[in-house]
Coordinates of C-alpha atoms and ligand atoms in Angstrom, one line a residue:
X1267 CA 0.0 0.0 0.1
X1268 CA 1.1 3.4 -0.9
X1269 CA 2.1 5.6 2.1
X1270 CA 1.4 9.3 1.8
X1271 CA 3.5 12.0 3.4
X1272 CA 2.2 14.6 5.8
X1273 CA 2.7 18.3 4.9
X1274 CA 5.9 19.4 6.5
X1275 CA 4.7 22.8 7.7
X1276 CA 7.7 23.3 10.0
X1277 CA 9.9 23.7 6.9
X1278 CA 8.0 26.9 6.2
X1279 CA 9.6 29.7 8.4
X1280 CA 6.2 31.4 8.9
X1281 CA 4.7 28.3 10.5
X1282 CA 7.8 26.9 12.2
X1283 CA 6.5 27.7 15.7
X1284 CA 2.9 26.9 15.2
X1285 CA 1.9 24.3 17.8
X1286 CA 0.8 21.0 16.3
X1287 CA -2.5 21.3 18.2
X1288 CA -3.2 24.6 16.4
X1289 CA -2.1 23.3 12.9
X1290 CA -4.4 20.4 13.2
X1291 CA -7.3 22.5 14.4
X1292 CA -9.5 23.5 11.5
X1293 CA -10.5 26.8 13.1
X1294 CA -6.9 27.7 13.5
X1295 CA -6.4 27.0 9.9
X1296 CA -9.5 28.9 9.0
X1297 CA -8.7 31.9 11.0
X1298 CA -5.2 32.0 9.5
X1299 CA -6.1 31.7 5.8
X1300 CA -3.7 33.8 3.7
X1301 CA -5.5 36.8 2.3
X1302 CA -2.7 39.3 1.6
X1303 CA 0.5 39.5 -0.4
X1304 CA 2.8 40.1 2.5
X1305 CA 1.9 36.9 4.2
X1306 CA 1.9 34.9 0.9
X1307 CA 5.5 36.2 0.2
X1308 CA 6.6 34.5 3.4
X1309 CA 5.6 31.0 2.0
X1310 CA 6.3 31.1 -1.7
X1311 CA 8.8 33.2 -3.8
X1312 CA 7.0 35.9 -5.8
X1313 CA 9.0 37.9 -8.2
X1314 CA 8.6 41.7 -8.8
X1315 CA 6.3 41.2 -11.9
X1316 CA 4.1 38.8 -10.2
X1317 CA 3.9 41.1 -7.1
X1318 CA 2.7 44.0 -9.2
X1319 CA 0.2 41.9 -10.9
X1320 CA -1.1 40.4 -7.7
X1321 CA -1.5 43.8 -6.2
X1322 CA -3.8 44.7 -9.2
X1323 CA -5.9 41.4 -9.1
X1324 CA -6.4 41.7 -5.4
X1325 CA -8.3 44.9 -5.9
X1326 CA -10.9 43.0 -7.8
X1327 CA -10.8 39.4 -6.6
X1328 CA -10.2 38.1 -3.2
X1329 CA -7.6 35.6 -2.2
X1330 CA -7.9 33.1 0.7
X1331 CA -5.6 30.1 1.0
X1332 CA -5.5 27.8 4.0
X1333 CA -2.0 27.4 5.6
X1334 CA -2.2 23.7 4.9
X1335 CA -2.8 24.1 1.2
X1336 CA -0.3 26.9 0.9
X1337 CA 2.3 24.4 2.2
X1338 CA 1.6 22.2 -0.7
X1339 CA 2.6 24.8 -3.0
X1340 CA 6.0 24.7 -4.8
X1341 CA 8.0 27.5 -3.3
X1342 CA 9.9 28.3 -6.4
X1343 CA 7.9 27.2 -9.3
X1344 CA 5.3 29.8 -10.4
X1345 CA 3.3 27.3 -12.6
X1346 CA 2.8 24.6 -10.1
X1347 CA -0.6 22.8 -10.1
X1348 CA -1.3 23.6 -6.6
X1349 CA -0.2 27.1 -6.8
X1350 CA -2.2 27.9 -10.0
X1351 CA -5.4 26.9 -8.1
X1352 CA -4.8 29.1 -5.1
X1353 CA -2.8 32.2 -6.1
X1354 CA -4.5 34.7 -8.3
X1355 CA -3.1 35.6 -11.8
X1356 CA -3.4 38.8 -13.7
X1357 CA -5.2 36.7 -16.3
X1358 CA -8.3 36.9 -14.2
X1359 CA -8.7 40.4 -15.1
X1360 CA -8.6 39.7 -18.8
X1361 CA -11.8 40.4 -20.6
X1362 CA -13.1 37.5 -22.7
X1363 CA -16.4 38.3 -24.8
X1364 CA -17.5 34.7 -24.2
X1365 CA -17.5 35.0 -20.5
X1366 CA -20.6 35.3 -18.4
X1367 CA -21.3 36.2 -14.7
X1368 CA -23.6 33.2 -14.4
X1369 CA -23.0 31.0 -17.4
X1370 CA -25.1 28.1 -16.0
X1371 CA -28.1 30.3 -15.1
X1372 CA -28.0 29.0 -11.6
X1373 CA -29.8 32.4 -10.5
X1374 CA -32.3 32.1 -13.2
X1375 CA -33.3 28.6 -12.2
X1376 CA -33.6 29.7 -8.5
X1377 CA -37.1 29.8 -7.2
X1378 CA -36.0 31.1 -3.9
X1379 CA -32.6 32.4 -2.6
X1380 CA -30.1 29.5 -2.1
X1381 CA -32.0 27.0 -4.2
X1382 CA -31.3 26.0 -7.8
X1383 CA -33.9 23.7 -9.1
X1384 CA -32.9 22.5 -12.5
X1385 CA -33.4 18.8 -12.6
X1386 CA -36.8 17.1 -11.9
X1387 CA -35.9 15.2 -8.7
X1388 CA -33.0 17.1 -7.1
X1389 CA -32.0 20.7 -6.0
X1390 CA -28.8 22.4 -5.3
X1391 CA -29.0 24.0 -1.8
X1392 CA -26.3 26.7 -1.4
X1393 CA -26.2 27.3 2.4
X1394 CA -23.3 29.7 2.4
X1395 CA -21.1 31.9 0.2
X1396 CA -18.0 31.2 2.2
X1397 CA -15.2 28.8 1.5
X1398 CA -12.0 28.0 3.3
X1399 CA -10.1 28.6 0.1
X1400 CA -11.2 30.6 -2.9
X1401 CA -10.2 28.4 -5.9
X1402 CA -9.1 30.6 -8.7
X1403 CA -11.1 28.5 -11.2
X1404 CA -14.3 28.7 -9.2
X1405 CA -17.3 28.6 -11.3
X1406 CA -19.5 30.4 -8.7
X1407 CA -17.1 33.3 -8.3
X1408 CA -19.9 35.7 -9.0
X1409 CA -21.1 35.0 -5.4
X1410 CA -18.4 33.0 -3.6
X1411 CA -15.7 35.0 -1.9
X1412 CA -17.6 38.3 -2.8
X1413 CA -19.4 38.9 0.5
X1414 CA -18.7 36.7 3.4
X1415 CA -22.1 35.4 4.4
X1416 CA -24.1 32.3 5.2
X1417 CA -27.8 32.1 3.9
X1418 CA -29.9 34.2 6.1
X1419 CA -32.4 32.6 8.5
X1420 CA -35.2 33.9 6.5
X1421 CA -33.8 32.6 3.2
X1422 CA -33.1 29.2 5.0
X1423 CA -36.8 29.1 6.0
X1424 CA -37.8 29.8 2.4
X1425 CA -35.6 27.3 1.0
X1426 CA -36.9 24.5 3.5
X1427 CA -40.5 25.6 2.6
X1428 CA -39.8 25.2 -1.0
X1429 CA -38.4 21.8 -0.6
X1430 CA -41.3 20.8 1.7
X1431 CA -43.8 22.1 -1.0
X1432 CA -42.2 20.0 -3.8
X1433 CA -42.6 16.2 -3.0
X1434 CA -40.7 15.4 -6.3
X1435 CA -37.5 16.6 -4.7
X1436 CA -35.9 13.5 -3.4
X1437 CA -32.3 14.5 -3.4
X1438 CA -30.6 17.6 -1.9
X1439 CA -27.2 18.7 -2.7
X1440 CA -26.0 20.8 0.1
X1441 CA -23.4 23.2 -1.5
X1442 CA -22.2 26.7 -1.5
X1443 CA -19.6 28.0 -1.0
X1444 CA -18.5 25.3 1.1
X1445 CA -21.1 23.9 3.7
X1446 CA -18.3 22.6 5.8
X1447 CA -17.2 26.0 6.9
X1448 CA -20.3 26.0 9.0
X1449 CA -19.8 24.8 12.5
X1450 CA -21.1 21.3 13.4
X1451 CA -24.1 22.8 15.2
X1452 CA -25.6 24.9 12.2
X1453 CA -24.7 22.3 9.8
X1454 CA -26.6 19.7 11.9
X1455 CA -29.5 22.0 12.1
X1456 CA -29.7 22.0 8.2
X1457 CA -29.4 18.2 8.0
X1458 CA -31.9 17.6 10.7
X1459 CA -34.5 19.7 9.0
X1460 CA -33.8 18.0 5.7
X1461 CA -34.1 14.6 7.3
X1462 CA -37.4 15.7 8.7
X1463 CA -38.9 16.1 5.3
X1464 CA -40.5 12.7 4.2
X1465 CA -39.8 12.9 0.6
X1466 CA -36.1 13.7 0.9
X1467 CA -34.5 10.4 0.2
X1468 CA -30.8 11.3 0.0
X1469 CA -28.6 14.1 1.1
X1470 CA -25.3 15.0 -0.6
X1471 CA -22.7 17.4 0.7
X1472 CA -20.4 19.2 -1.8
X1473 CA -17.1 20.2 0.0
X1474 CA -13.6 20.9 -0.9
X1475 CA -12.5 20.7 2.7
X1476 CA -11.0 17.2 2.4
X1477 CA -8.5 18.7 -0.2
X1478 CA -7.8 22.2 1.2
X1479 CA -8.8 21.9 4.9
X1480 CA -8.6 18.2 5.8
X1481 CA -8.4 19.1 9.4
X1482 CA -12.2 19.9 9.2
X1483 CA -13.1 16.3 9.0
X1484 CA -13.0 15.7 12.7
X1485 CA -14.3 12.7 14.7
X1486 CA -17.1 14.8 16.0
X1487 CA -18.2 15.9 12.5
X1488 CA -18.4 12.4 11.2
X1489 CA -20.2 11.1 14.3
X1490 CA -22.8 13.8 13.7
X1491 CA -22.9 13.3 9.9
X1492 CA -23.6 9.5 10.1
X1493 CA -26.8 10.2 12.0
X1494 CA -28.2 11.6 8.7
X1495 CA -27.7 8.6 6.3
X1496 CA -28.1 8.0 3.5
X1497 CA -25.6 10.7 3.2
X1498 CA -23.0 11.1 0.5
X1499 CA -20.1 13.5 0.1
X1500 CA -18.5 14.8 -3.2
X1501 CA -15.2 16.5 -3.0
X1502 CA -13.0 18.2 -5.4
X1503 CA -9.4 16.9 -6.0
X1504 CA -7.8 18.2 -9.2
X1505 CA -4.3 16.9 -9.0
X1506 CA -2.5 13.9 -7.4
X1507 CA -0.2 16.3 -5.5
X1508 CA -3.3 17.1 -3.4
X1509 CA -3.4 13.6 -1.9
X1510 CA -1.5 13.6 1.2
X1511 CA -1.5 11.8 4.5
X1512 CA -3.9 14.5 5.8
X1513 CA -6.4 14.3 2.9
X1514 CA -6.2 10.6 3.0
X1515 CA -7.0 10.4 6.7
X1516 CA -9.9 12.9 6.2
X1517 CA -11.4 10.7 3.5
X1518 CA -10.8 7.6 5.6
X1519 CA -12.7 9.1 8.5
X1520 CA -15.6 9.9 6.2
X1521 CA -15.6 6.4 4.5
X1522 CA -15.3 4.7 7.9
X1523 CA -18.5 6.6 8.8
X1524 CA -20.2 4.9 5.9
X1525 CA -20.3 8.0 3.8
X1526 CA -19.7 7.1 0.1
X1527 CA -17.2 9.6 -1.4
X1528 CA -17.2 10.9 -4.9
X1529 CA -14.9 13.4 -6.7
X1530 CA -15.6 16.2 -9.1
X1531 CA -12.6 17.4 -11.0
X1532 CA -12.4 20.6 -13.1
X1533 CA -10.4 20.1 -16.3
X1534 CA -7.9 23.0 -16.0
X1535 CA -5.2 24.1 -18.4
X1536 CA -1.7 23.6 -17.0
X1537 CA -3.1 21.9 -13.9
X1538 CA -4.4 18.6 -15.0
X1539 CA -5.2 18.8 -18.8
X1540 CA -3.1 15.7 -19.3
X1541 CA -4.1 12.0 -19.6
X1542 CA -1.2 10.9 -17.4
X1543 CA -2.0 13.2 -14.6
X1544 CA -5.7 12.2 -14.7
X1545 CA -5.0 8.6 -14.8
X1546 CA -2.7 8.9 -11.7
X1547 CA -5.3 11.1 -10.0
X1548 CA -8.2 8.7 -10.5
X1549 CA -6.3 5.6 -9.5
X1550 CA -5.0 7.3 -6.5
X1551 CA -8.5 8.5 -5.6
X1552 CA -9.8 4.9 -5.6
X1553 CA -6.9 4.1 -3.0
X1554 CA -8.2 6.6 -0.7
X1555 CA -11.7 5.3 -1.3
X1556 CA -12.9 8.3 -3.3
X1557 CA -14.9 7.3 -6.5
X1558 CA -14.1 9.6 -9.5
X1559 CA -17.6 10.9 -10.5
X1560 CA -17.2 13.8 -12.9
X1561 CA -14.7 15.7 -14.9
X1562 CA -16.1 19.1 -15.7
X1563 CA -15.2 21.1 -18.7
X1564 CA -14.2 24.4 -17.3
X1565 CA -17.2 26.7 -17.9
X1566 CA -17.6 30.3 -19.1
X1567 CA -17.5 32.1 -15.8
X1568 CA -15.8 35.5 -16.0
X1569 CA -12.2 35.6 -15.2
X1570 CA -11.2 32.0 -15.7
X1571 CA -10.7 32.0 -19.4
X1572 CA -7.0 31.1 -18.9
X1573 CA -8.0 27.8 -17.3
X1574 CA -10.1 26.7 -20.2
X1575 CA -9.0 23.8 -22.4
X1576 CA -10.7 22.4 -25.5
X1577 CA -13.6 19.9 -24.9
X1578 CA -11.5 17.6 -27.1
X1579 CA -8.9 17.4 -24.3
X1580 CA -11.5 15.8 -22.1
X1581 CA -12.5 13.4 -24.7
X1582 CA -8.7 12.4 -25.1
X1583 CA -8.5 11.9 -21.3
X1584 CA -11.5 9.6 -21.4
X1585 CA -10.1 7.6 -24.2
X1586 CA -6.9 7.1 -22.1
X1587 CA -9.0 5.9 -19.1
X1588 CA -11.8 3.6 -20.4
X1589 CA -10.4 0.1 -20.8
X1590 CA -6.9 1.2 -19.7
X1591 CA -7.8 1.2 -16.1
X1592 CA -10.8 0.0 -14.1
X1593 CA -14.2 1.3 -14.9
X1594 CA -14.4 2.2 -11.2
X1595 CA -11.9 4.9 -11.9
X1596 CA -13.4 6.3 -15.0
X1597 CA -15.5 9.5 -14.3
X1598 CA -18.1 10.9 -16.7
X1599 CA -16.8 14.0 -18.7
X1600 CA -19.5 16.6 -18.7
X1601 CA -20.0 19.9 -20.2
X1602 CA -22.3 22.1 -18.1
X1603 CA -24.5 23.7 -20.7
X1604 CA -24.5 27.5 -20.8
X1605 CA -28.1 28.7 -20.2
X1606 CA -28.9 26.0 -17.5
X1607 CA -29.2 23.0 -19.8
X1608 CA -27.4 21.0 -17.1
X1609 CA -24.6 18.5 -17.5
X1610 CA -24.1 16.9 -20.9
X1611 CA -21.8 13.9 -21.0
X1612 CA -19.3 13.9 -23.9
X1613 CA -17.1 10.9 -24.8
X1614 CA -15.3 9.3 -27.6
X1615 CA -17.5 7.3 -30.2
X1616 CA -17.5 3.7 -29.4
X1617 CA -20.4 2.9 -31.6
X1618 CA -19.1 2.9 -35.3
X1619 CA -22.1 1.8 -37.3
X1620 CA -25.5 0.0 -37.1
X1621 CA -27.8 -1.9 -39.3
X1622 CA -31.2 -3.4 -38.6
X1623 CA -29.7 -6.4 -36.7
X1624 CA -26.0 -5.6 -36.0
X1625 CA -24.1 -2.9 -34.3
X1626 CA -20.5 -2.4 -35.1
X1627 CA -18.5 -1.2 -32.0
X1628 CA -14.9 -0.6 -31.1
X1629 CA -13.0 -1.1 -27.9
X1630 CA -10.2 0.8 -26.3
X1631 CA -7.6 -1.4 -28.2
X1632 CA -9.1 -0.5 -31.6
X1633 CA -10.7 -4.0 -31.9
X1634 CA -13.7 -3.6 -34.1
X1635 CA -16.5 -5.9 -33.2
X1636 CA -20.1 -6.7 -33.7
X1637 CA -23.1 -7.3 -31.6
X1638 CA -26.1 -9.0 -33.1
X1639 CA -29.3 -7.8 -31.6
X1640 CA -32.1 -10.3 -30.8
X1641 CA -34.9 -10.6 -33.4
X1642 CA -37.6 -10.1 -30.7
X1643 CA -36.7 -7.1 -28.7
X1644 CA -40.1 -6.4 -27.1
X1645 CA -40.3 -7.1 -23.4
X1646 CA -43.4 -8.6 -22.1
X1647 CA -43.9 -5.9 -19.6
X1648 CA -46.8 -4.5 -17.8
X1649 CA -47.0 -7.0 -14.9
X1650 CA -44.5 -5.6 -12.4
X1651 CA -45.4 -3.3 -9.6
X1652 CA -42.8 -0.7 -10.0
X1653 CA -44.1 0.9 -13.0
X1654 CA -47.6 1.0 -11.7
X1655 CA -47.1 4.4 -10.1
X1656 CA -44.3 5.5 -12.4
X1657 CA -45.9 5.1 -15.8
X1658 CA -48.6 7.8 -15.1
X1659 CA -46.1 10.5 -14.1
X1660 CA -45.4 13.0 -16.8
X1661 CA -42.0 12.6 -18.5
X1662 CA -39.5 15.3 -19.6
X1663 CA -37.6 16.0 -22.6
X1664 CA -36.5 13.2 -25.0
X1665 CA -37.9 10.5 -22.6
X1666 CA -41.2 11.9 -23.7
X1667 CA -40.5 11.3 -27.3
X1668 CA -39.5 7.7 -26.6
X1669 CA -42.6 7.1 -24.6
X1670 CA -44.7 8.4 -27.4
X1671 CA -46.1 11.1 -25.3
X1672 CA -45.1 13.6 -28.0
X1673 CA -44.1 13.3 -31.6
X1674 CA -41.6 16.0 -31.5
X1675 CA -40.0 18.9 -29.5
X1676 CA -39.4 22.3 -30.8
X1677 CA -38.1 25.6 -29.7
X1678 CA -40.8 28.0 -28.3
X1679 CA -39.9 30.8 -30.7
X1680 CA -39.7 28.7 -33.9
X1681 CA -40.0 31.3 -36.7
X1682 CA -42.0 29.2 -39.1
X1683 CA -44.7 28.7 -36.5
X1684 CA -45.4 32.4 -36.3
X1685 CA -45.9 32.6 -40.1
Ligands
PLP2747 C1 -24.8 19.2 -10.9 C2 -26.1 19.7 -10.5 C3 -27.0 18.8 -9.9 C4 -26.7 17.4 -9.6 O1 -26.4 16.7 -10.7 P1 -26.1 15.1 -10.5 O2 -25.8 14.7 -11.9 O3 -27.3 14.4 -9.9 O4 -24.9 14.9 -9.7 C5 -28.2 19.3 -9.4 N1 -28.5 20.6 -9.7 C6 -27.7 21.5 -10.2 C7 -28.2 22.7 -10.5 C8 -26.4 21.0 -10.7 O5 -25.6 21.9 -11.3
SF4_2748 S1 -14.4 25.2 -2.8 FE1 -15.8 25.1 -4.5 S2 -17.2 26.9 -4.3 FE2 -15.4 27.3 -3.1 S3 -14.0 28.5 -4.3 FE3 -13.4 26.4 -4.4 S4 -14.5 25.8 -6.4 FE4 -15.6 27.7 -5.6

């Protein structure tokens, strides 16, 4: 079994005298996040050009880096994968005409503050705007790290009322910001209230703390969380360098509490836009019991254009994973559609051709093979209990076409319909 090293914070002069007790205390880490240039310069080398640039960027965008994550940075190398995620770059100020404040229309699809209801059976519930670290590539930078605030009591009440009023919501994604910046008490209040709603079946927490503030995953926290099962947690590792003894231990505590862990990576130029880095990342994630879930195409939020890769790069990465390593390690590569269309999976083509009976497929080795479909493909359905309730529920989208509920879908403003 691979052993991971702890972060050697005593090698950094600024932290040399920090007591171990403090270092391992998430509140100490949180109180001491690095927010200004002077402190940052005590940890990594910043040349004059960079210093001038940073002063400018910090007038527009805030910086916050946990001491722990700062210690993962390469002291000398400007373009290191950890440093790029935490230290602002002058390119954030570049104006790109394709950028949007809210490219995913999360605010448009928001019936009440804090809730984004995009998919039929699940909602995103943003309980805070605060994060322990402000990732430079954050897609929600329009709100995260702008004003430090949790969702107000009044908005909380509205959000719960909305969920209560919508029995079709069976899955809540507690997100932010980072919900684990809340103390155990307020966090438990949220979970308890959600668990009190009959139709809420699963709760998912989205948090980057296992990566940037692993100290947050305390014994007390997991003891509390496990009372609210079925509970899942998705985190956000982007590079193998982020897997340390601390982050591994944090994930182990969560997994030991029966919380299945998933990972959502963002494809970032110069950070992880490489099949070799991604393969190492997904394989190592499985070793710390984290299942790779999604790789996101970097979206069109303002100030992150320098992080974007082609979509093609993501497809190349999937080509290098599928078949080459276990399917357990292969995430789904998705493009989150501008305008709120949600996540759209994109992958290489494995289906080469098809006729009435036979499909022609290729595998990862380039073997071209066939599958002969059965002559009788119609199932003798209509007897099982499961669909008794289901089949009278209205369907959405393309599923509606397949069910024969509609013959076609068309845009609302189709020109020829107005003639
Ligand atoms: C990603 C996302 C979800 C959850 O999607 P899953 O595919 O179920 O993980 C829900 N709501 C919004 C708005 C999202 O962006
Ligand atoms: S932890 Fe998530 S929400 Fe917070 S800054 Fe990073 S990417 Fe954005």
